[in-house]
Structures are given as C-alpha cells and as structure tokens.
CSV table of C-alpha atoms in Angstrom, one decimal:
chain,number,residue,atom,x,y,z
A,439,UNK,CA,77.0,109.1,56.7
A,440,UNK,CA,78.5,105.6,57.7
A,441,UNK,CA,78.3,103.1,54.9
A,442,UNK,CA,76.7,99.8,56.1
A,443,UNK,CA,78.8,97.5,57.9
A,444,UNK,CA,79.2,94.0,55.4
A,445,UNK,CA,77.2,91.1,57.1
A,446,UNK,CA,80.1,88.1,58.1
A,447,UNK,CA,80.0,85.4,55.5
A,448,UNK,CA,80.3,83.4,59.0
A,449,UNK,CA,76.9,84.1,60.7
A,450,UNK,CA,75.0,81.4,60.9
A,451,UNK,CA,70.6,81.5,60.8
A,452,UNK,CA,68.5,80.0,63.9
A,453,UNK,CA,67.5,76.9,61.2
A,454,UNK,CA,71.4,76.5,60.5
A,455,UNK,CA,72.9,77.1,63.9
A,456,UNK,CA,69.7,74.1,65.2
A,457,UNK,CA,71.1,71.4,62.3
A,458,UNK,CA,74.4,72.2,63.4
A,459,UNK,CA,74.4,71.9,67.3
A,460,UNK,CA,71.5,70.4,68.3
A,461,UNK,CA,71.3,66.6,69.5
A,462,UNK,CA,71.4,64.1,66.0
A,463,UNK,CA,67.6,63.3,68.0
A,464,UNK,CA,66.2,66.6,68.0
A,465,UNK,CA,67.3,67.2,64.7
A,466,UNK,CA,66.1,64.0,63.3
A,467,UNK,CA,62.5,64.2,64.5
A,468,UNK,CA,62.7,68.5,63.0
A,469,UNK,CA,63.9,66.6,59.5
A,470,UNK,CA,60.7,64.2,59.3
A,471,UNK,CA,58.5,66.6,59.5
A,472,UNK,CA,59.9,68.0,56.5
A,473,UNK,CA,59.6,66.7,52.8
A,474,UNK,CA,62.9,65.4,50.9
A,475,UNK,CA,62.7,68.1,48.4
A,476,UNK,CA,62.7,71.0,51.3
A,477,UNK,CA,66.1,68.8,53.1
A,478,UNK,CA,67.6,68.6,49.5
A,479,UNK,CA,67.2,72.5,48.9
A,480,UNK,CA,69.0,73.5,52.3
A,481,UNK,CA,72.4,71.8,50.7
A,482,UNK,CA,71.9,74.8,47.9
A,483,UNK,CA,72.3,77.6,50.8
A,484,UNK,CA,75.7,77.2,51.7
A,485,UNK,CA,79.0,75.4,51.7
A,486,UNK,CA,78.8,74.1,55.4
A,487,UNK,CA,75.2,72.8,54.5
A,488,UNK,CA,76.3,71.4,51.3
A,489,UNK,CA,78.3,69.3,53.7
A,490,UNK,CA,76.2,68.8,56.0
A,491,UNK,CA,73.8,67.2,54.1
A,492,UNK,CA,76.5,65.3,52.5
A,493,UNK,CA,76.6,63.6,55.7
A,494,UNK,CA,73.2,63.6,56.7
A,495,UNK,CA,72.0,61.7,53.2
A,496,UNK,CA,74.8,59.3,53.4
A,497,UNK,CA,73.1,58.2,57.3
A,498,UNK,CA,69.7,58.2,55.8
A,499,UNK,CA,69.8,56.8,52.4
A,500,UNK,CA,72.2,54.2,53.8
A,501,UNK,CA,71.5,51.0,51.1
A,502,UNK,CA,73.1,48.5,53.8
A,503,UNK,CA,70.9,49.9,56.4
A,504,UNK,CA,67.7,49.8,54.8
A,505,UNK,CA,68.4,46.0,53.5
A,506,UNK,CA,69.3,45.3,57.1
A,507,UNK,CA,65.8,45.2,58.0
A,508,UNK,CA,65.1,42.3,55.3
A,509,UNK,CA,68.0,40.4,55.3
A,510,UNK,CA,70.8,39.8,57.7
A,511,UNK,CA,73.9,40.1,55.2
A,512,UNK,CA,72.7,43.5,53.1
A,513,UNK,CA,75.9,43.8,51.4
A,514,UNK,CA,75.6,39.7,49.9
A,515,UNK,CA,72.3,40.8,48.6
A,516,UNK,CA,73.4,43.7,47.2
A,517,UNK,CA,76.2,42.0,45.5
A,518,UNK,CA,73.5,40.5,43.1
A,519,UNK,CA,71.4,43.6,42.4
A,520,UNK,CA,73.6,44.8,39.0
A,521,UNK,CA,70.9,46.6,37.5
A,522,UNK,CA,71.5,44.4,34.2
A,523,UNK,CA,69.8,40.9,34.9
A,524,UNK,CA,68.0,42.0,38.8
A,525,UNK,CA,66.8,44.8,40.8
A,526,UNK,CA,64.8,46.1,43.6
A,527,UNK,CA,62.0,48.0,43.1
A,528,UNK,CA,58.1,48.9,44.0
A,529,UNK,CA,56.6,49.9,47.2
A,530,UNK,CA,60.0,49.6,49.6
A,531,UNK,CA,62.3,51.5,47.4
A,532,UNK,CA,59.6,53.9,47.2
A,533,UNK,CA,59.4,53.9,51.3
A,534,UNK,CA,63.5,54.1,51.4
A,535,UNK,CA,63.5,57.5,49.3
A,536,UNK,CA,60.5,58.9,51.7
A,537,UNK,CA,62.7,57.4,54.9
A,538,UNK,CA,59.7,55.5,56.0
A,539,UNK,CA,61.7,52.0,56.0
A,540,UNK,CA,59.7,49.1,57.3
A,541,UNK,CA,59.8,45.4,57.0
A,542,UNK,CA,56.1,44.9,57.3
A,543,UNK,CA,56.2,46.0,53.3
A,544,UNK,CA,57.6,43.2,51.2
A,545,UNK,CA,60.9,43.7,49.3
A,546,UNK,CA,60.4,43.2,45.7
A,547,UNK,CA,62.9,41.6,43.5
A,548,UNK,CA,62.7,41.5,40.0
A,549,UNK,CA,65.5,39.1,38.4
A,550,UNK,CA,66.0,37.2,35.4
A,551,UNK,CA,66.5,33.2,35.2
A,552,UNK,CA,70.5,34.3,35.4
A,553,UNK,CA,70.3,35.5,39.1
A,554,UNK,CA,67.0,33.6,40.0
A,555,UNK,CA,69.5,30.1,41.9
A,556,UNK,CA,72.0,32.5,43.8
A,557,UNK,CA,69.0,34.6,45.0
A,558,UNK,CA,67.5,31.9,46.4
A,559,UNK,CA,70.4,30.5,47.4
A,560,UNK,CA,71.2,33.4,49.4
A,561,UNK,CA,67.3,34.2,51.1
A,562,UNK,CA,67.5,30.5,51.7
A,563,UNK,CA,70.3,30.7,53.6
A,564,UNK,CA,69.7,33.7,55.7
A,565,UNK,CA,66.5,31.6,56.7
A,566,UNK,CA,63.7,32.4,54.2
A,567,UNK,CA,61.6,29.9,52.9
A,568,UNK,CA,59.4,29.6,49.7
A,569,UNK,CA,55.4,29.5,50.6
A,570,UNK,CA,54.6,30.5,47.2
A,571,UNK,CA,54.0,28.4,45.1
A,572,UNK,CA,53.2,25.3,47.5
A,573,UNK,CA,55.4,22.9,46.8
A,574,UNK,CA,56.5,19.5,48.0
A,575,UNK,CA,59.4,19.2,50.9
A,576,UNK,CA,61.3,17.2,48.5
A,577,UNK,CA,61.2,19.9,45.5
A,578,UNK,CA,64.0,22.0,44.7
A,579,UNK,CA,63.9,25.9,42.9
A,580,UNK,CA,65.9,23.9,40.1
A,581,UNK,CA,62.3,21.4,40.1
A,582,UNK,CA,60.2,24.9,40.9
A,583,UNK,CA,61.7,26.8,37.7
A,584,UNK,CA,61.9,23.4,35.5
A,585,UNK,CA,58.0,22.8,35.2
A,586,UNK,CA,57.9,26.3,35.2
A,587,UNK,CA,59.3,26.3,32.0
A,588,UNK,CA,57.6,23.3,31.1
A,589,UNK,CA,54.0,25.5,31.2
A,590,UNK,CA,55.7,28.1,29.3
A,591,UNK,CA,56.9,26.1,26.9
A,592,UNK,CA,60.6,27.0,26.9
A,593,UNK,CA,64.2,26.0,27.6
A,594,UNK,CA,66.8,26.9,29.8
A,595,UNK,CA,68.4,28.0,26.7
A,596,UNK,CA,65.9,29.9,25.2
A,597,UNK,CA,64.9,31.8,28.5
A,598,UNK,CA,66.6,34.7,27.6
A,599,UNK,CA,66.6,38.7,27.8
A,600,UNK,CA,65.7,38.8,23.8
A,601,UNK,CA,62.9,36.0,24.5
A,602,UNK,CA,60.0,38.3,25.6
A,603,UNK,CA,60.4,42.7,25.0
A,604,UNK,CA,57.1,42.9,26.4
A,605,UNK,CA,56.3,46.3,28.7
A,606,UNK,CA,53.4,45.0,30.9
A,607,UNK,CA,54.4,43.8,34.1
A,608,UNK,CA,51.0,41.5,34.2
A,609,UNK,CA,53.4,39.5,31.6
A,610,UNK,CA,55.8,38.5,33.9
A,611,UNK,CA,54.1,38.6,37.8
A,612,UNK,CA,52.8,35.3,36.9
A,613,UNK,CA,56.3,33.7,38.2
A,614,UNK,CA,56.4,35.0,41.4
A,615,UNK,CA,58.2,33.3,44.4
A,616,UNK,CA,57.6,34.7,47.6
A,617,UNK,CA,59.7,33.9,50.3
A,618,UNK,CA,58.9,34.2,54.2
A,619,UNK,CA,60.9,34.2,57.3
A,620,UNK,CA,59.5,34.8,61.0
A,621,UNK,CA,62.0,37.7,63.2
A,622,UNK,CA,61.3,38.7,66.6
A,623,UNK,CA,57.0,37.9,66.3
A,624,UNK,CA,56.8,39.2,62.5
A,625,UNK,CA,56.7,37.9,59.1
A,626,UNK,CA,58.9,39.2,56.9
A,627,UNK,CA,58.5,39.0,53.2
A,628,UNK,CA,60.6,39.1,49.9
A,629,UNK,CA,59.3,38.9,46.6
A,630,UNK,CA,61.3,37.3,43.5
A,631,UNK,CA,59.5,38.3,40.6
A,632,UNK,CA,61.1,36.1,37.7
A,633,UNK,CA,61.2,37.9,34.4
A,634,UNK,CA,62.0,37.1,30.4
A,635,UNK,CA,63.1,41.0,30.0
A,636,UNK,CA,65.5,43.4,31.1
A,637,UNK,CA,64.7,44.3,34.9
A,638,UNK,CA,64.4,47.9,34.1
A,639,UNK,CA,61.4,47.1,31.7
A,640,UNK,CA,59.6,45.3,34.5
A,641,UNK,CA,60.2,48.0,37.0
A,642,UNK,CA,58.9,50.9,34.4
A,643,UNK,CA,56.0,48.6,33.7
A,644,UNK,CA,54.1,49.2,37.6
A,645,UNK,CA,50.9,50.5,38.0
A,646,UNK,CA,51.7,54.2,39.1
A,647,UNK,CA,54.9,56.1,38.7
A,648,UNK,CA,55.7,56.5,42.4
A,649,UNK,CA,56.1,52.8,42.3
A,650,UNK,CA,58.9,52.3,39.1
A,651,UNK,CA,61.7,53.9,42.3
A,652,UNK,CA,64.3,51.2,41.7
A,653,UNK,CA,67.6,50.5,44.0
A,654,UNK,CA,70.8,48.2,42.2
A,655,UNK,CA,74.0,48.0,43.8
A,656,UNK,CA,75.8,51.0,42.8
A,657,UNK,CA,72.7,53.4,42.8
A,658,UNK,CA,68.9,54.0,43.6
A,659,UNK,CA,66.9,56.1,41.7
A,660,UNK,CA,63.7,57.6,41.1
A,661,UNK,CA,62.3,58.5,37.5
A,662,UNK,CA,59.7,60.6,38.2
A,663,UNK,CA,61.0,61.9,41.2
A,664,UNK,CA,59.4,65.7,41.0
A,665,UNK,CA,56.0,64.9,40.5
A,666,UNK,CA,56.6,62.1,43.0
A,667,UNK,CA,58.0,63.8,45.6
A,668,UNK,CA,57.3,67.8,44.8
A,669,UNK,CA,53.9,67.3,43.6
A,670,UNK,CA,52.8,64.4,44.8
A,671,UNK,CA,51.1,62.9,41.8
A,672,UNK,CA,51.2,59.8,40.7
A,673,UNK,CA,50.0,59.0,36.9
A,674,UNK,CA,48.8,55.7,35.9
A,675,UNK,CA,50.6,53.5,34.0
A,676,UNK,CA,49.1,51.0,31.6
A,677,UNK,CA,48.9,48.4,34.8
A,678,UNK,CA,47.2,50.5,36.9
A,679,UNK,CA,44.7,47.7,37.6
A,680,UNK,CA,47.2,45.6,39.3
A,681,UNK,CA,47.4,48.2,42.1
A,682,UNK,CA,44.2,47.2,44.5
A,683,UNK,CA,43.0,50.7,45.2
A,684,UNK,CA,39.4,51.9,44.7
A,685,UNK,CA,39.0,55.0,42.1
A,686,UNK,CA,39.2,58.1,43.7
A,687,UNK,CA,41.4,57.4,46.2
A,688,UNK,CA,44.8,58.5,47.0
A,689,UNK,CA,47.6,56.1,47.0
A,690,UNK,CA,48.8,56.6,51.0
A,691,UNK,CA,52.4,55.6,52.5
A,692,UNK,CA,52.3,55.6,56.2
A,693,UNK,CA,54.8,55.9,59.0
A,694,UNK,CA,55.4,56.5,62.3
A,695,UNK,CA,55.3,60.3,62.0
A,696,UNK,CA,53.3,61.3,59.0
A,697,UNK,CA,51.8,59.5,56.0
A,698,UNK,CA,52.3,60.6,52.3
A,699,UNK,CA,49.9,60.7,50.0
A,700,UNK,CA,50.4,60.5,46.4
A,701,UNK,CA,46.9,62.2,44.1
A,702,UNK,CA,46.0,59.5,41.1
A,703,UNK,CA,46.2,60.7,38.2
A,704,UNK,CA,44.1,59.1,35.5
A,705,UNK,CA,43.3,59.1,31.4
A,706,UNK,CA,40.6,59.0,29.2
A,707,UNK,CA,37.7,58.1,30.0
A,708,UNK,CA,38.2,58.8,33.5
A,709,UNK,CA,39.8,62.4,33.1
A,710,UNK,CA,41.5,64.6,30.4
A,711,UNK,CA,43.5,67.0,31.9
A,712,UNK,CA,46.8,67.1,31.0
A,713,UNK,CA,49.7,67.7,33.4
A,714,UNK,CA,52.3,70.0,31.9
A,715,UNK,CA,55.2,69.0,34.5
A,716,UNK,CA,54.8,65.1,34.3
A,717,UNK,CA,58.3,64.0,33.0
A,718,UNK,CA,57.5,63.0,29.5
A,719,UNK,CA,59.7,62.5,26.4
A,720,UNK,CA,62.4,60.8,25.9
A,721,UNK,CA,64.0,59.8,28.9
A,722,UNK,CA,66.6,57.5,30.5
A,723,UNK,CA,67.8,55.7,33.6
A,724,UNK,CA,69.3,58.1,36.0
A,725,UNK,CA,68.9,61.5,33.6
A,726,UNK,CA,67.8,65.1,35.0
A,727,UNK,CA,64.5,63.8,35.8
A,728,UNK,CA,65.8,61.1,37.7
A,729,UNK,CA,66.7,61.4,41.4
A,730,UNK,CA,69.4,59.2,42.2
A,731,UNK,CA,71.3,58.4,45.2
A,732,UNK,CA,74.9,57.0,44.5
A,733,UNK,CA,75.8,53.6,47.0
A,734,UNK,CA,79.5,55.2,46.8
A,735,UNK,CA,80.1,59.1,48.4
A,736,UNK,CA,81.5,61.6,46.4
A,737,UNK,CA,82.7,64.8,46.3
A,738,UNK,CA,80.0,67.1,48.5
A,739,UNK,CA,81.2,70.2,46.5
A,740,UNK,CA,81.0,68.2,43.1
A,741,UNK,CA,77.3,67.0,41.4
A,742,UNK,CA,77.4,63.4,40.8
A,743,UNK,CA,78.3,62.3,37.6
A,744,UNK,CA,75.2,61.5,35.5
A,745,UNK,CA,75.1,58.4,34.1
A,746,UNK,CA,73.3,57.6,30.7
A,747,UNK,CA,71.6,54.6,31.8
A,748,UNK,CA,68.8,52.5,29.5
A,749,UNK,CA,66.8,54.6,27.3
A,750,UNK,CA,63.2,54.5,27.1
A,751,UNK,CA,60.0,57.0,26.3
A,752,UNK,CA,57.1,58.6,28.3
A,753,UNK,CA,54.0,59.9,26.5
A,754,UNK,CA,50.9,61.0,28.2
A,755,UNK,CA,47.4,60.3,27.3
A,756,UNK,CA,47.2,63.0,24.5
A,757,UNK,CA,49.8,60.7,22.0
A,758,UNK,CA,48.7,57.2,23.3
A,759,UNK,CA,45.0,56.9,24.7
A,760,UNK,CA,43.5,53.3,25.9
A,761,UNK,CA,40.3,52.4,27.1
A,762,UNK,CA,42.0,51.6,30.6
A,763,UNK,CA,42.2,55.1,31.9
A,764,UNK,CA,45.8,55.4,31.2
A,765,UNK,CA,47.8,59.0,31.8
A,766,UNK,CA,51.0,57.7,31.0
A,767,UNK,CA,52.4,55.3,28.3
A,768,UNK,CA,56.4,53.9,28.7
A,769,UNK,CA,58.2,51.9,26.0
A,770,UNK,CA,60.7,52.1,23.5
A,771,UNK,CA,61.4,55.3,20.4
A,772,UNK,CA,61.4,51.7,18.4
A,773,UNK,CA,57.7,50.6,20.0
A,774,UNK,CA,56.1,54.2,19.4
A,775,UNK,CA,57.3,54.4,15.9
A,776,UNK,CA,55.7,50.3,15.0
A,777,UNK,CA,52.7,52.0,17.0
A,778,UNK,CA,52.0,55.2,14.8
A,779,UNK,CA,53.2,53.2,11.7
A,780,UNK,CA,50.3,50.6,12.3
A,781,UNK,CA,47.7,53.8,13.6
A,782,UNK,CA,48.4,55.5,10.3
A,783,UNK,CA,47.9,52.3,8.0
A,784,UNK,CA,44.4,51.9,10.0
A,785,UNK,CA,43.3,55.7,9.7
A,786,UNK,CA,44.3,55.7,6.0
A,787,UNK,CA,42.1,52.4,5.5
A,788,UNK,CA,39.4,53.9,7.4
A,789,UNK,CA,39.3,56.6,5.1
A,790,UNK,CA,39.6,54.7,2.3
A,791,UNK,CA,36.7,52.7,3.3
A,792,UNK,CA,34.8,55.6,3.7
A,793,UNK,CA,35.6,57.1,0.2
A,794,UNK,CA,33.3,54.2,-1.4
C-alpha cells in the first residue's frame, strides 16, 4: 500500500492565494468586512502571512496618514504627542484601531500646561482657530490660560503634574479649547483638553473603556483591547455620565461599510453580573492586555518588544461599588489601599456603634 504523499509546505489556500494576488481594491473592501481580531489571527497561519500583514498593518495603522485628515503637517503634530506631558485619545483613536478614520469626529488632545503654547502654536498655524471659549480678537492663549489660572486660583509655577492626582476626567474637561478650521465645505475639529495630571490619567478616566484607546508618537494602544474589539463590550467607567447616550443603548461607531457596536456594560444598581474576561488587576500601559501598534516597523518574524509603561489598577464592581452604576473602577495600588484603609476604619466604627 502507497504511503500518503506529504502535502507541499508551498500550497497556498483559496483565502491565501486571494490576499496575495488579487487587486490591493478587492482585497481591501474583503478586509472590511472582517473584524481586526480575524485580520490579526491570519498573520499566526504562516510565515508569508506573517509578512503579509506586516505590510498590510503598516498601510492601515499608518499614524501620519490618519493625522493627515486633521492636520496638514502629521508628523509636526506628532512631534509633540510624548506620552509624558500630551496625547491623543477618545473617540478618533478609537475609530483609527477600527480603520473607520473620519474627520467629521473631533481629534481629542489631552496636554498639560507644558505642551498647551506649541500646540496651539502649531493648529494655529496650520489654520485652526479657537471658538471655544469666546474670546476677544485682541486675546492671546497666553491671556486665555492666564485668567484661566486666575479662576483656579494657581500659578504658572504651581501648575504642575503633582498639583492635582485626581482620576475623574470631569476634573479636568472644564479647560477645554476647541479649535475649528473649514476644508473643502466641512468643519473640522480638534479638542485641547488642558489637564493638571499626567495624560494617561486623563485618558483612563473616559466614560467607557473603548474610549481610554490612546495614540503618542512612538505607539498607539488599546487597554482593553479584547473586550473591545473580540467581545465588544464596553464597561463603564466612573464618568460614564459624560458620555450622552440613553441607558440601554449600544455605544455605535459608523462607517462607510459597516458600523460597530460596542454592548454597555453597567454596575450596581443597574446590573450585577460580573464579566470574568474584563481586563482587571493590576495593569499597565502597553502590557499583554494592551493592543499596541508601534509608529516604527520591526521585525515581522519578531513580537514587539513590550514596554512597561505607567502602572495603574482595574477593579470591577464586586471590589469598588458606587451609586453611579459603575462596572469598572481605575486608579492607583496606592488609591485602593487609602480606599480599603478608610472602608475598614468606617465598617469597624459601624460595628462599634452597634455594640452599644
């Protein structure tokens, strides 16, 4: 009896030999249709798919091109996203990881007092102007940010990262400057949110986890990228109510080919059930949980380095519960530990007080 004949390592399946040959058109309207997680497990098959995608993710998830429908000089703009004192963040990252890029959503920029002049210097230069706040033609931002620290109550000098640790975003979206510029019959808009914490803080401190997707100028990154983009879920974060969305309802991104829609996931006393895969514990920038997308290539037949960026912890509604219908609470190992110090002291004196 014959033995089997050994199938080539060479031949190539009808899905394979299509991404290979086919038009960059015809291959681009198949790859829409399909979710990011599906594209990202076809690099796993092989080594001429590995490499393929290499390619394909380094078109798509292009940083310069995706800025280039905001701005006219990406890579200036970019040059000023370090991570440390701005970044980009909310619902356009969130479109860039999807591939739904569109300049009707407004680019958000969060960015400390540091960054705040050469931002505007630069949006003002490609054109932008400020419509928010309304302002005379004579003020400057250096008048704009001067009686804004006047209402705070605060210095140039004692603006600083260390001035406010807070974790709520609704601390900080007060000082936003929003910046418009007309292209081609449409408005397009960019967001400077000016905060008194590190960006990341501010970025981890949305209303829904689809929305903390952040980009800086050496990477872009999603923290909860598998219940984001496998499950589509989307737990609420203590700011939930900033995102103007009736209860119920799914939080939808569209596009020209499909829309995305992300299932709201809510605490008590709205729901209880607990989601075993949300990415909880003690977590960082840019660790397992995180997808990121390096601005710089690498090696296709090397995973990218991972890089241990700033350090912070997700518990779910089971070991922090509000009154706000939160799933999710993020903050520090240091803010959890003053939290169940000062929960303990108040159990302990409410059993005290019902010992007499």
């Amino acid at each position: 009896m014959a033995k089997p004949q050994p199938v080539p390592s060479s031949l190539m399946g009808p899905l394979e030999r299509f991404l290979l040959s086919a038009p960059d058109a015809a291959v681009g309207h198949l790859l829409m249709t399909m979710e990011v997680w599906e594209i990202q497990v076809l690099e796993k098959l092989n080594t001429r798919l590995r490499y393929w995608f290499y390619g394909y993710g380094r078109r798509t998830w292009d940083f310069e091109t995706f800025l280039k429908l905001y701005v006219p000089r990406p890579a200036t703009l970019l040059s000023l996203i370090d991570g440390k004192h701005a970044m980009i963040y909310g619902g356009a990252v969130l479109r860039f990881f999807l591939r739904f890029g569109s300049k009707k959503c407004p680019l958000d920029i969060c960015t400390t007092l540091a960054k705040y002049y050469q931002l505007n210097r630069v949006l003002r230069d490609d054109g932008f102007r400020l419509t928010h706040p309304r302002t005379r033609k004579t003020s400057t931002s250096h008048d704009l940010v001067g009686d804004l620290l006047r209402r705070v109550g605060v210095t140039h000098n004692t603006w600083s990262l260390a001035a406010d640790k807070s974790w709520a975003a609704e601390d900080h979206v007060g000082y936003l400057f929003q910046y418009r510029k007309r292209c081609r019959g449409e408005y397009i808009t960019v967001n400077l949110h000016l905060v008194r914490c590190e960006p990341y803080r501010h970025v981890l401190g949305g209303p829904i986890t689809p929305l903390t997707c952040y980009m800086t100028n050496f990477e872009a990154g999603a923290p909860f990228a598998r219940s984001t983009f496998r499950l589509s879920l989307a737990f609420a974060l203590r700011n939930f109510h900033l995102l103007d969305i009736r209860l119920g309802r799914p939080y939808s991104v569209e596009s020209h080919f499909r829309t995305v829609s992300f299932e709201i996931v809510k605490g008590p006393p709205n729901a209880r059930k607990t989601y075993f895969t949300a990415e909880t514990g003690s977590r960082r920038l840019g660790d397992g949980f995180t997808w990121t997308i390096p601005r710089k290539g690498h090696d296709p037949m090397l995973p990218p380095a991972p890089r241990q960026g700033p350090a912070f912890e997700a518990l779910d509604w089971n070991m922090v519960c509000d009154d706000l219908g939160t799933y999710m609470s993020i903050g520090e190992p240091f803010v959890w530990r003053y939290y169940f110090a000062n929960r303990a002291e108040i159990q302990m004196d409410d059993d005290s007080s019902s010992d007499v």
